[in-house]
mmCIF file of C-alpha atoms in Angstrom:
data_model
loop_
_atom_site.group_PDB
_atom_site.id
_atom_site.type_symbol
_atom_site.label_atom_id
_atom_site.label_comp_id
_atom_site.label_asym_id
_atom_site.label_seq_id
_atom_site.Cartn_x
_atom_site.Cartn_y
_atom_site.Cartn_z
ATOM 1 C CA UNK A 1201 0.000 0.000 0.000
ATOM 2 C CA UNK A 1202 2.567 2.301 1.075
ATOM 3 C CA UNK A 1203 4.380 2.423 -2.076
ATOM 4 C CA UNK A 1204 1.327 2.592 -4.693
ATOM 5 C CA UNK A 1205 0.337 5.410 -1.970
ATOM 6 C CA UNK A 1206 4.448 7.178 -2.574
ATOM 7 C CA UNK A 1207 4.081 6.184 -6.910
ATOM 8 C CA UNK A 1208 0.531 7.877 -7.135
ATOM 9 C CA UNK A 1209 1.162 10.791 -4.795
ATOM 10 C CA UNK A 1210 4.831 11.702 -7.066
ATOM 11 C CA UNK A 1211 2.365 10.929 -10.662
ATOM 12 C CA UNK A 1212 -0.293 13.297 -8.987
ATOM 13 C CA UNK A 1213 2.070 16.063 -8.129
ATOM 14 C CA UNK A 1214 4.104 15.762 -11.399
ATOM 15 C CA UNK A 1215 7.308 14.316 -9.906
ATOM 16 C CA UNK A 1216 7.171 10.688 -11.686
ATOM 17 C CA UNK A 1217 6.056 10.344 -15.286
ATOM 18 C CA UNK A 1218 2.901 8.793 -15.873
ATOM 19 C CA UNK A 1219 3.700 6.819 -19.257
ATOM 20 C CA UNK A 1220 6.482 5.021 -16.790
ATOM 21 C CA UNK A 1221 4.333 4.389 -13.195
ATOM 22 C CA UNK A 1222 1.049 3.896 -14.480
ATOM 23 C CA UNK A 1223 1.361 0.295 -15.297
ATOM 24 C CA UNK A 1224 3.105 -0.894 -12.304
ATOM 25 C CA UNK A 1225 0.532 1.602 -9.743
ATOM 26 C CA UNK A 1226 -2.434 -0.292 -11.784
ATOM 27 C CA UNK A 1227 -1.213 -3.886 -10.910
ATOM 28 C CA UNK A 1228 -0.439 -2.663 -7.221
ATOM 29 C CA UNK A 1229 -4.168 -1.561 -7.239
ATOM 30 C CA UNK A 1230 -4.901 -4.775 -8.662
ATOM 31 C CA UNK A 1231 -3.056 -7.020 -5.909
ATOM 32 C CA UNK A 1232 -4.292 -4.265 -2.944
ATOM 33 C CA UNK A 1233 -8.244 -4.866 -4.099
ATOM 34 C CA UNK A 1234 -7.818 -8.877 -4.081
ATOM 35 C CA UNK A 1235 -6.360 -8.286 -0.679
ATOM 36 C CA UNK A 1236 -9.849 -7.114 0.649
ATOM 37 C CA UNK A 1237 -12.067 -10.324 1.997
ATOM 38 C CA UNK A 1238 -15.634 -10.320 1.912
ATOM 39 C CA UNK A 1239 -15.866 -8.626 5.233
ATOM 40 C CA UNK A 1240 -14.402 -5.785 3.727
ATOM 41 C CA UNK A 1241 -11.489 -6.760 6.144
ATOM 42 C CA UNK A 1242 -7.356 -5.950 4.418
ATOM 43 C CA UNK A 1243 -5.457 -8.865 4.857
ATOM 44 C CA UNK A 1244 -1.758 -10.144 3.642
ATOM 45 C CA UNK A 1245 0.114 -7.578 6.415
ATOM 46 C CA UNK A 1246 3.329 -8.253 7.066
ATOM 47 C CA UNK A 1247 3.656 -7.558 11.399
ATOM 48 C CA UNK A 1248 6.056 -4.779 11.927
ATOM 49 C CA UNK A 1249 8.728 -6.978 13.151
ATOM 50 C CA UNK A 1250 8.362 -9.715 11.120
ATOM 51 C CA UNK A 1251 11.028 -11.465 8.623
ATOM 52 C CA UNK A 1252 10.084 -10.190 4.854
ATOM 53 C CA UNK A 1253 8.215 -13.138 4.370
ATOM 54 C CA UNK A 1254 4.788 -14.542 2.794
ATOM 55 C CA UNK A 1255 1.895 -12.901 4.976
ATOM 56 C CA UNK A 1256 -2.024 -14.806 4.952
ATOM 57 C CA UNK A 1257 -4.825 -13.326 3.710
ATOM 58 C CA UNK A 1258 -5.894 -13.491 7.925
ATOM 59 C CA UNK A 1259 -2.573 -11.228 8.586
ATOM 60 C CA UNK A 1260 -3.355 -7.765 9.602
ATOM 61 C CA UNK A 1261 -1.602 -4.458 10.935
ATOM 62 C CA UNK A 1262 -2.907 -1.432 12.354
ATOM 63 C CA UNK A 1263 -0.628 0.551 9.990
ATOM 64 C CA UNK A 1264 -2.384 -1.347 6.869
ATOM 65 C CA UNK A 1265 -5.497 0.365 6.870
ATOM 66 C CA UNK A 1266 -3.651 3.858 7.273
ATOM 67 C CA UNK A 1267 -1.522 3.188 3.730
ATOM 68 C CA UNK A 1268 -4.448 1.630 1.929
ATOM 69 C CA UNK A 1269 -6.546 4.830 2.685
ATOM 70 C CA UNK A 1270 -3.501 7.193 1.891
ATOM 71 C CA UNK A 1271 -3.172 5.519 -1.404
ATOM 72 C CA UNK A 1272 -6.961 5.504 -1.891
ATOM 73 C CA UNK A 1273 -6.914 9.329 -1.756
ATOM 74 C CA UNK A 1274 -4.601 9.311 -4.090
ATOM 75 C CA UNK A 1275 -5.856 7.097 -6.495
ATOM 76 C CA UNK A 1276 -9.462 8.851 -6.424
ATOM 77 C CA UNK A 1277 -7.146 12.194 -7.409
ATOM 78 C CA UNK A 1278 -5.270 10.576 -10.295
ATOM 79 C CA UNK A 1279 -9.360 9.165 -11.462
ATOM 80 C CA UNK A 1280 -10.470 12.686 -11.220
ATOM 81 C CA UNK A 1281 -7.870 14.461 -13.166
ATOM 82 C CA UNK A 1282 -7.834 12.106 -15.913
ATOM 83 C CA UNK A 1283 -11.574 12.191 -16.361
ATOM 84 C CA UNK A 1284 -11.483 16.152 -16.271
ATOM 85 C CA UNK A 1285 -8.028 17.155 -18.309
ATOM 86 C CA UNK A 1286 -9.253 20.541 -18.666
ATOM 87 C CA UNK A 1287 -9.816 21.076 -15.136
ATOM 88 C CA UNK A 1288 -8.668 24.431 -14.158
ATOM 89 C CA UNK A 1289 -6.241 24.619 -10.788
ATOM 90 C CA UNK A 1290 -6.832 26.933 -8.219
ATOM 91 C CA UNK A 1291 -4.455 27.584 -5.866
ATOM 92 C CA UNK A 1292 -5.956 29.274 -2.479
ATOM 93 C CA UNK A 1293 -2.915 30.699 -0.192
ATOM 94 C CA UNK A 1294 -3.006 32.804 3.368
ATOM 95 C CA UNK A 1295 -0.689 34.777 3.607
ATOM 96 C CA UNK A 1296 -1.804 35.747 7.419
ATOM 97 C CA UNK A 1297 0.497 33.819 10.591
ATOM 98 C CA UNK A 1298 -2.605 32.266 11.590
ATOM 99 C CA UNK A 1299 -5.198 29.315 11.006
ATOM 100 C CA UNK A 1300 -8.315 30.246 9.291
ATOM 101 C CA UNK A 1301 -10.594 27.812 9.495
ATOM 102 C CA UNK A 1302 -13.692 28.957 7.564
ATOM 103 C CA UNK A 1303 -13.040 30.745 4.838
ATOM 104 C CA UNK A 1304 -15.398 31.227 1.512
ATOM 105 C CA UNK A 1305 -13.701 31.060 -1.567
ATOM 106 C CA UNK A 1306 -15.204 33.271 -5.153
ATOM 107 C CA UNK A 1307 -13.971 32.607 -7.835
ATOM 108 C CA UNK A 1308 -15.066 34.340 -11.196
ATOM 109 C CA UNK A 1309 -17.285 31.795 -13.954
ATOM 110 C CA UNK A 1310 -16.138 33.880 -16.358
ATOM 111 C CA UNK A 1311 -12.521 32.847 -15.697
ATOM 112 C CA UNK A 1312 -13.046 29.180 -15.341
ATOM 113 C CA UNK A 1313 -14.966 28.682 -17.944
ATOM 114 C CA UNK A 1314 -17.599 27.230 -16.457
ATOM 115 C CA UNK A 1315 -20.723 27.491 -18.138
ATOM 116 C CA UNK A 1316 -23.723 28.885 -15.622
ATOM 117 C CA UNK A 1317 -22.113 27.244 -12.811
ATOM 118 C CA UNK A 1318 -25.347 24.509 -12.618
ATOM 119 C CA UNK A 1319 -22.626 21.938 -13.686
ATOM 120 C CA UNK A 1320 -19.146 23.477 -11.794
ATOM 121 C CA UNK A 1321 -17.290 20.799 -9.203
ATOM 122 C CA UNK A 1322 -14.686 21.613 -7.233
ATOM 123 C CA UNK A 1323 -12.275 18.727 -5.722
ATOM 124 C CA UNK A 1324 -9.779 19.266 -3.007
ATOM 125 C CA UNK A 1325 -6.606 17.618 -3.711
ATOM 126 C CA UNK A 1326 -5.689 17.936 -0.759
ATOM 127 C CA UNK A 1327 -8.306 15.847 1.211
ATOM 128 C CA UNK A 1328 -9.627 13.750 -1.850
ATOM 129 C CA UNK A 1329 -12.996 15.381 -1.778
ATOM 130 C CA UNK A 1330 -15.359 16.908 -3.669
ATOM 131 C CA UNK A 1331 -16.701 20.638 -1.816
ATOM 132 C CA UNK A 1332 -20.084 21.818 -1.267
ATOM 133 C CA UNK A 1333 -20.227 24.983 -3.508
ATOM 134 C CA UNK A 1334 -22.570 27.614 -4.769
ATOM 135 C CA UNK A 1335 -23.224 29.586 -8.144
ATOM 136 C CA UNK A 1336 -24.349 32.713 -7.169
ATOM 137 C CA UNK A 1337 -25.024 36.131 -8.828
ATOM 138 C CA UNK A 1338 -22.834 38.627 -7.511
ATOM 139 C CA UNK A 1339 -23.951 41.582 -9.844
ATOM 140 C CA UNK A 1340 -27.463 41.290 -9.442
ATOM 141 C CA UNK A 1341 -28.275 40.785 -13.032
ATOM 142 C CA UNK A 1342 -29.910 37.139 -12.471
ATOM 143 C CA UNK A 1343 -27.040 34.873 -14.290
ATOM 144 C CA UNK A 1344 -24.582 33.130 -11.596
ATOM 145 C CA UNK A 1345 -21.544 34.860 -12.455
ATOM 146 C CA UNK A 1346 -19.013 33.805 -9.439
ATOM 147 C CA UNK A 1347 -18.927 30.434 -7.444
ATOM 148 C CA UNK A 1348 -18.239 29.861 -4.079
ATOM 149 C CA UNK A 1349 -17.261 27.391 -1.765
ATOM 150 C CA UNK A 1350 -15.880 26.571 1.948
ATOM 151 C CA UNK A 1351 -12.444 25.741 3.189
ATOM 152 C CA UNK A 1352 -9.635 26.345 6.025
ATOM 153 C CA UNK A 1353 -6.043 27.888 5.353
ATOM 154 C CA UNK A 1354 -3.409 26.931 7.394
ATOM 155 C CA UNK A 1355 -0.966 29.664 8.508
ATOM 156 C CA UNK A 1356 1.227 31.118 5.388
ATOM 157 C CA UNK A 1357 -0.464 27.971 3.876
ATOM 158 C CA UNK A 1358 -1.506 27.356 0.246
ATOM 159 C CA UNK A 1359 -4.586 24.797 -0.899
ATOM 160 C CA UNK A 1360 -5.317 23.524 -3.854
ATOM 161 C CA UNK A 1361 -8.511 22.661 -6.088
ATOM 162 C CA UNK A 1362 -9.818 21.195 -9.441
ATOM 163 C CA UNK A 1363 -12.896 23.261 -10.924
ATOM 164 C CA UNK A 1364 -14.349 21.648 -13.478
ATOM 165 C CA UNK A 1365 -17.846 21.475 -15.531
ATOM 166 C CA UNK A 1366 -19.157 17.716 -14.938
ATOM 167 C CA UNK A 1367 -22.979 17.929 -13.181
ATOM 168 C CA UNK A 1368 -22.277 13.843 -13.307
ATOM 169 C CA UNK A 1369 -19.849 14.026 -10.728
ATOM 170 C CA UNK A 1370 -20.733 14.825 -6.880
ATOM 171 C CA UNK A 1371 -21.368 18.112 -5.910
ATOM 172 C CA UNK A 1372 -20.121 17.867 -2.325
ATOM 173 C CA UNK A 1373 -23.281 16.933 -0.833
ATOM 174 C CA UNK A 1374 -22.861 13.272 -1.665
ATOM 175 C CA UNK A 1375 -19.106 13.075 -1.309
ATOM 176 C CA UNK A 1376 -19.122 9.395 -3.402
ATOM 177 C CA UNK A 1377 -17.450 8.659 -6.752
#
């Protein structure tokens, strides 16, 4: 888990080329699924101290769960940006010494290209997780013209977000892909 989790995070954030890692982070995905039992239970975990052995599909670790759900974040962000290439990426930065935890984002349709904003997501790369948002008309003239959504800054921190047109995917109320 821990190293489909490092090859998808490096693809994701453009440090290892795609063409190369793709194949091999595709059958890791493949052997991590057909580690799942029917209970929904991760088996084949090699104990912390063990010998780099063979592990049993009954073998678990506290730890395992932790990678698998790492590297299921990151999977779920290399799905989204291939099914929306001409996603647009927003990058959100405070440049305050202090947390902000609820902040509202507005960003202009106009610039995003979003049409009427019915159809905009936004996606967190950060958390793996599509955001509530809202089209909403700023000028009064009865067309949503800027979109808004929720989200914390850390201190000096920066955040970053896929806005795309796809009224398919979730629109942060039902967080599922």
């Amino acid at each position: 888990c821990f190293f489909a989790y490092a090859m998808l995070w490096g693809m994701n954030n453009g440090l290892l080329p795609e063409q190369d890692y793709e194949p091999v982070v595709k059958k890791a995905w493949a052997a991590i699924s057909s580690a799942i039992d029917a209970d929904g239970r991760l088996g084949y975990m090699q104990r912390i101290d063990a010998q780099p052995n063979a592990s049993a599909a009954h073998e678990q670790a506290p730890y395992g769960v932790g990678a698998y759900l790492c590297a299921t974040v990151e999977m779920k962000t290399f799905l989204v940006r291939h099914a929306h290439p001409d996603a647009k990426m927003i990058e959100v930065t405070n440049p305050c010494g202090f947390f902000r935890p609820a902040e509202t984002v507005a960003l202009k349709l106009a610039d995003l290209g979003c049409g009427g904003g019915s159809a905009a997501r936004v996606y967190d790369l950060r958390n793996g997780a599509f955001l509530p948002h809202q089209a909403f008309d700023s000028d009064g003239d009865g067309k949503a013209d800027e979109l808004l959504f929720p989200t914390y800054l850390l201190a000096r921190g920066t955040r970053s977000f896929l806005v795309f047109d796809d009224a398919a995917a979730p629109d942060g109320d039902n967080a599922k892909v």
